[in-house]
């Protein structure tokens, strides 16, 4: 197998380890809390501390790759994540566990943007869509496999094995990455924007942590709102700073590129909706329908089946219809499928739910593949590292917002009832709201030129239509 064909698999395996880990922990928190002699609510700090690490260190990942080389940084990210996993497994107190999760977060913050950067700089453009399709699989399968796997390991083994199973995966990933990942870097490296990094760290950590606690009820509501507003204020200061800096750590000038702007702003709306699904669906199946965590996980895993099927068909579909049509229609269809979850009841046959989730997973994954590809269609090679960092930041914030909005709607519905318990019917409005937000992304994709991204998809156009198409896209 050629080197450039192995690179997407290596990156996807590393990202799968990262995506799986966070959701596995959520299921096992009660057992971890009991073993550490802590209140289960306190263990939520382990989840939010990881998110804080991501928010602080993702913006610097592109600069690190250009400064030290993509292979070295990617291998260091895997090694750091593995060391954090080992530390989690050997933790005996709450604060040891939280510190270990911070270490994991530092590794995870480097893995996603640097892994995507490696693919963008090493895979031929004609094979880019198929390569980037692999990156949608970990993002969709990890959150769905996590709950049943976490419950199985915690029930039949020990919660510490949740982290120890990362060791062989990381070691294999390190071996393959050291051999096959090219050590690409930019010859000209701007100085690090220290002031911008500090502002973005405060702003992004405030936003991500604020949205997380809003969605999980970890602290009083007024504190959560204050933290979120603090983050928004710091990011406003960052925007002011970035406009006066030659090489900002998050380059806002990239938003002037239509394809990148659509892939960041439009995709953020899409991810807000889709990001709420791994939170809402297991809760509905377990609290609303009375299923066990394992049974719930086996049903929701159907989304991953659809995502895997998409891997083999994404490139010809995008080549046939073009990015713009795919992005618009997949956003609308995915939003419709999210809203359709509101129609499920405890009496709905499980095979019907599985079929709906399978098809939804296909369309959702196709949309993510198109977003991941078109985002970099018009990015110059020298700006690629900044673009991957920017896109990863937007992704993290939008997913956190999705969980907060889904949980907020659910809590509002429950507060309006006389009974405080959560029932199956309480989830309907939440699914409709996040489905509508997901569909709104189509508005931003509709502004793309009809031929947007054709250079990457290899889509053929009829002779003489180039000028007409381009003029239509500018009108």
GROMACS .gro file of N, CA and C in nm, residues 75-146:
model
  216
   75UNK      N    1   0.351   1.261   1.667
   75UNK     CA    2   0.399   1.153   1.755
   75UNK      C    3   0.399   1.197   1.902
   76UNK      N    4   0.439   1.322   1.925
   76UNK     CA    5   0.438   1.373   2.063
   76UNK      C    6   0.296   1.380   2.117
   77UNK      N    7   0.200   1.412   2.030
   77UNK     CA    8   0.060   1.418   2.073
   77UNK      C    9   0.011   1.280   2.115
   78UNK      N   10   0.042   1.178   2.034
   78UNK     CA   11   0.002   1.041   2.070
   78UNK      C   12   0.067   0.999   2.201
   79UNK      N   13   0.199   1.027   2.215
   79UNK     CA   14   0.270   0.989   2.337
   79UNK      C   15   0.214   1.060   2.459
   80UNK      N   16   0.182   1.190   2.444
   80UNK     CA   17   0.125   1.265   2.556
   80UNK      C   18  -0.012   1.210   2.595
   81UNK      N   19  -0.092   1.178   2.497
   81UNK     CA   20  -0.224   1.120   2.526
   81UNK      C   21  -0.209   0.986   2.597
   82UNK      N   22  -0.112   0.905   2.554
   82UNK     CA   23  -0.089   0.776   2.618
   82UNK      C   24  -0.042   0.793   2.762
   83UNK      N   25   0.050   0.886   2.786
   83UNK     CA   26   0.097   0.911   2.923
   83UNK      C   27  -0.017   0.960   3.012
   84UNK      N   28  -0.103   1.046   2.954
   84UNK     CA   29  -0.219   1.090   3.029
   84UNK      C   30  -0.312   0.975   3.062
   85UNK      N   31  -0.328   0.881   2.969
   85UNK     CA   32  -0.412   0.764   2.992
   85UNK      C   33  -0.355   0.678   3.105
   86UNK      N   34  -0.223   0.657   3.103
   86UNK     CA   35  -0.159   0.579   3.209
   86UNK      C   36  -0.178   0.646   3.344
   87UNK      N   37  -0.160   0.780   3.346
   87UNK     CA   38  -0.178   0.854   3.471
   87UNK      C   39  -0.322   0.844   3.521
   88UNK      N   40  -0.420   0.847   3.428
   88UNK     CA   41  -0.560   0.831   3.468
   88UNK      C   42  -0.581   0.694   3.533
   89UNK      N   43  -0.524   0.591   3.473
   89UNK     CA   44  -0.542   0.456   3.524
   89UNK      C   45  -0.483   0.434   3.661
   90UNK      N   46  -0.377   0.508   3.694
   90UNK     CA   47  -0.312   0.492   3.824
   90UNK      C   48  -0.352   0.599   3.925
   91UNK      N   49  -0.449   0.684   3.890
   91UNK     CA   50  -0.491   0.790   3.980
   91UNK      C   51  -0.557   0.733   4.105
   92UNK      N   52  -0.527   0.794   4.218
   92UNK     CA   53  -0.588   0.750   4.344
   92UNK      C   54  -0.666   0.861   4.413
   93UNK      N   55  -0.658   0.984   4.360
   93UNK     CA   56  -0.735   1.096   4.414
   93UNK      C   57  -0.801   1.172   4.300
   94UNK      N   58  -0.897   1.255   4.336
   94UNK     CA   59  -0.968   1.334   4.235
   94UNK      C   60  -0.873   1.424   4.159
   95UNK      N   61  -0.784   1.494   4.230
   95UNK     CA   62  -0.699   1.592   4.165
   95UNK      C   63  -0.592   1.526   4.080
   96UNK      N   64  -0.548   1.408   4.117
   96UNK     CA   65  -0.457   1.333   4.029
   96UNK      C   66  -0.530   1.297   3.899
   97UNK      N   67  -0.656   1.258   3.911
   97UNK     CA   68  -0.735   1.220   3.794
   97UNK      C   69  -0.758   1.341   3.703
   98UNK      N   70  -0.791   1.455   3.763
   98UNK     CA   71  -0.815   1.575   3.684
   98UNK      C   72  -0.687   1.619   3.614
   99UNK      N   73  -0.573   1.616   3.684
   99UNK     CA   74  -0.445   1.654   3.623
   99UNK      C   75  -0.411   1.560   3.506
  100UNK      N   76  -0.441   1.432   3.522
  100UNK     CA   77  -0.414   1.335   3.415
  100UNK      C   78  -0.502   1.364   3.293
  101UNK      N   79  -0.624   1.405   3.318
  101UNK     CA   80  -0.714   1.438   3.207
  101UNK      C   81  -0.666   1.565   3.134
  102UNK      N   82  -0.609   1.660   3.208
  102UNK     CA   83  -0.551   1.778   3.144
  102UNK      C   84  -0.438   1.736   3.052
  103UNK      N   85  -0.354   1.643   3.097
  103UNK     CA   86  -0.244   1.592   3.015
  103UNK      C   87  -0.298   1.523   2.890
  104UNK      N   88  -0.403   1.444   2.905
  104UNK     CA   89  -0.467   1.384   2.788
  104UNK      C   90  -0.517   1.491   2.691
  105UNK      N   91  -0.576   1.596   2.746
  105UNK     CA   92  -0.630   1.702   2.662
  105UNK      C   93  -0.524   1.772   2.581
  106UNK      N   94  -0.403   1.789   2.638
  106UNK     CA   95  -0.293   1.850   2.563
  106UNK      C   96  -0.259   1.765   2.442
  107UNK      N   97  -0.254   1.633   2.462
  107UNK     CA   98  -0.228   1.543   2.349
  107UNK      C   99  -0.341   1.545   2.248
  108UNK      N  100  -0.464   1.544   2.295
  108UNK     CA  101  -0.578   1.546   2.205
  108UNK      C  102  -0.587   1.675   2.126
  109UNK      N  103  -0.547   1.788   2.187
  109UNK     CA  104  -0.553   1.916   2.118
  109UNK      C  105  -0.459   1.921   1.999
  110UNK      N  106  -0.350   1.846   2.005
  110UNK     CA  107  -0.255   1.844   1.894
  110UNK      C  108  -0.291   1.739   1.789
  111UNK      N  109  -0.356   1.632   1.831
  111UNK     CA  110  -0.380   1.521   1.738
  111UNK      C  111  -0.472   1.559   1.623
  112UNK      N  112  -0.586   1.618   1.651
  112UNK     CA  113  -0.685   1.643   1.546
  112UNK      C  114  -0.636   1.741   1.439
  113UNK      N  115  -0.597   1.866   1.475
  113UNK     CA  116  -0.555   1.958   1.369
  113UNK      C  117  -0.427   1.917   1.299
  114UNK      N  118  -0.330   1.862   1.373
  114UNK     CA  119  -0.204   1.822   1.310
  114UNK      C  120  -0.226   1.699   1.222
  115UNK      N  121  -0.310   1.607   1.266
  115UNK     CA  122  -0.342   1.490   1.182
  115UNK      C  123  -0.407   1.532   1.052
  116UNK      N  124  -0.502   1.626   1.059
  116UNK     CA  125  -0.566   1.675   0.938
  116UNK      C  126  -0.465   1.749   0.850
  117UNK      N  127  -0.376   1.823   0.911
  117UNK     CA  128  -0.274   1.896   0.836
  117UNK      C  129  -0.182   1.800   0.760
  118UNK      N  130  -0.145   1.689   0.824
  118UNK     CA  131  -0.060   1.590   0.758
  118UNK      C  132  -0.127   1.536   0.632
  119UNK      N  133  -0.257   1.507   0.642
  119UNK     CA  134  -0.329   1.455   0.525
  119UNK      C  135  -0.334   1.560   0.415
  120UNK      N  136  -0.365   1.682   0.451
  120UNK     CA  137  -0.379   1.788   0.350
  120UNK      C  138  -0.248   1.815   0.276
  121UNK      N  139  -0.136   1.794   0.344
  121UNK     CA  140  -0.007   1.825   0.284
  121UNK      C  141   0.061   1.704   0.220
  122UNK      N  142   0.008   1.585   0.238
  122UNK     CA  143   0.078   1.468   0.187
  122UNK      C  144  -0.003   1.382   0.091
  123UNK      N  145  -0.136   1.396   0.090
  123UNK     CA  146  -0.220   1.314   0.004
  123UNK      C  147  -0.248   1.390  -0.125
  124UNK      N  148  -0.238   1.325  -0.243
  124UNK     CA  149  -0.270   1.392  -0.369
  124UNK      C  150  -0.411   1.450  -0.367
  125UNK      N  151  -0.428   1.564  -0.433
  125UNK     CA  152  -0.557   1.634  -0.431
  125UNK      C  153  -0.669   1.547  -0.487
  126UNK      N  154  -0.635   1.463  -0.586
  126UNK     CA  155  -0.737   1.378  -0.647
  126UNK      C  156  -0.791   1.273  -0.551
  127UNK      N  157  -0.715   1.242  -0.443
  127UNK     CA  158  -0.757   1.141  -0.346
  127UNK      C  159  -0.798   1.203  -0.213
  128UNK      N  160  -0.808   1.337  -0.209
  128UNK     CA  161  -0.829   1.406  -0.083
  128UNK      C  162  -0.965   1.373  -0.020
  129UNK      N  163  -1.070   1.367  -0.100
  129UNK     CA  164  -1.204   1.343  -0.043
  129UNK      C  165  -1.209   1.207   0.024
  130UNK      N  166  -1.156   1.104  -0.043
  130UNK     CA  167  -1.155   0.971   0.017
  130UNK      C  168  -1.072   0.966   0.144
  131UNK      N  169  -0.959   1.039   0.145
  131UNK     CA  170  -0.874   1.040   0.263
  131UNK      C  171  -0.943   1.109   0.380
  132UNK      N  172  -1.004   1.224   0.353
  132UNK     CA  173  -1.072   1.298   0.461
  132UNK      C  174  -1.197   1.227   0.509
  133UNK      N  175  -1.253   1.138   0.425
  133UNK     CA  176  -1.371   1.062   0.468
  133UNK      C  177  -1.339   0.975   0.588
  134UNK      N  178  -1.214   0.929   0.596
  134UNK     CA  179  -1.175   0.847   0.711
  134UNK      C  180  -1.188   0.926   0.842
  135UNK      N  181  -1.167   1.056   0.836
  135UNK     CA  182  -1.169   1.136   0.959
  135UNK      C  183  -1.309   1.155   1.014
  136UNK      N  184  -1.412   1.132   0.933
  136UNK     CA  185  -1.549   1.143   0.985
  136UNK      C  186  -1.588   1.020   1.066
  137UNK      N  187  -1.525   0.907   1.037
  137UNK     CA  188  -1.562   0.782   1.105
  137UNK      C  189  -1.532   0.788   1.255
  138UNK      N  190  -1.409   0.829   1.299
  138UNK     CA  191  -1.385   0.837   1.444
  138UNK      C  192  -1.479   0.933   1.515
  139UNK      N  193  -1.508   1.047   1.450
  139UNK     CA  194  -1.593   1.147   1.514
  139UNK      C  195  -1.734   1.097   1.537
  140UNK      N  196  -1.782   1.008   1.448
  140UNK     CA  197  -1.919   0.957   1.461
  140UNK      C  198  -1.926   0.828   1.542
  141UNK      N  199  -1.825   0.741   1.529
  141UNK     CA  200  -1.831   0.612   1.597
  141UNK      C  201  -1.785   0.620   1.742
  142UNK      N  202  -1.686   0.707   1.770
  142UNK     CA  203  -1.635   0.716   1.907
  142UNK      C  204  -1.742   0.748   2.010
  143UNK      N  205  -1.819   0.857   1.991
  143UNK     CA  206  -1.923   0.890   2.090
  143UNK      C  207  -2.032   0.785   2.102
  144UNK      N  208  -2.052   0.703   1.998
  144UNK     CA  209  -2.158   0.602   2.004
  144UNK      C  210  -2.109   0.470   2.065
  145UNK      N  211  -1.982   0.436   2.040
  145UNK     CA  212  -1.927   0.314   2.099
  145UNK      C  213  -1.892   0.332   2.246
  146UNK      N  214  -1.864   0.457   2.285
  146UNK     CA  215  -1.817   0.482   2.420
  146UNK      C  216  -1.907   0.431   2.531
   0.00000   0.00000   0.00000
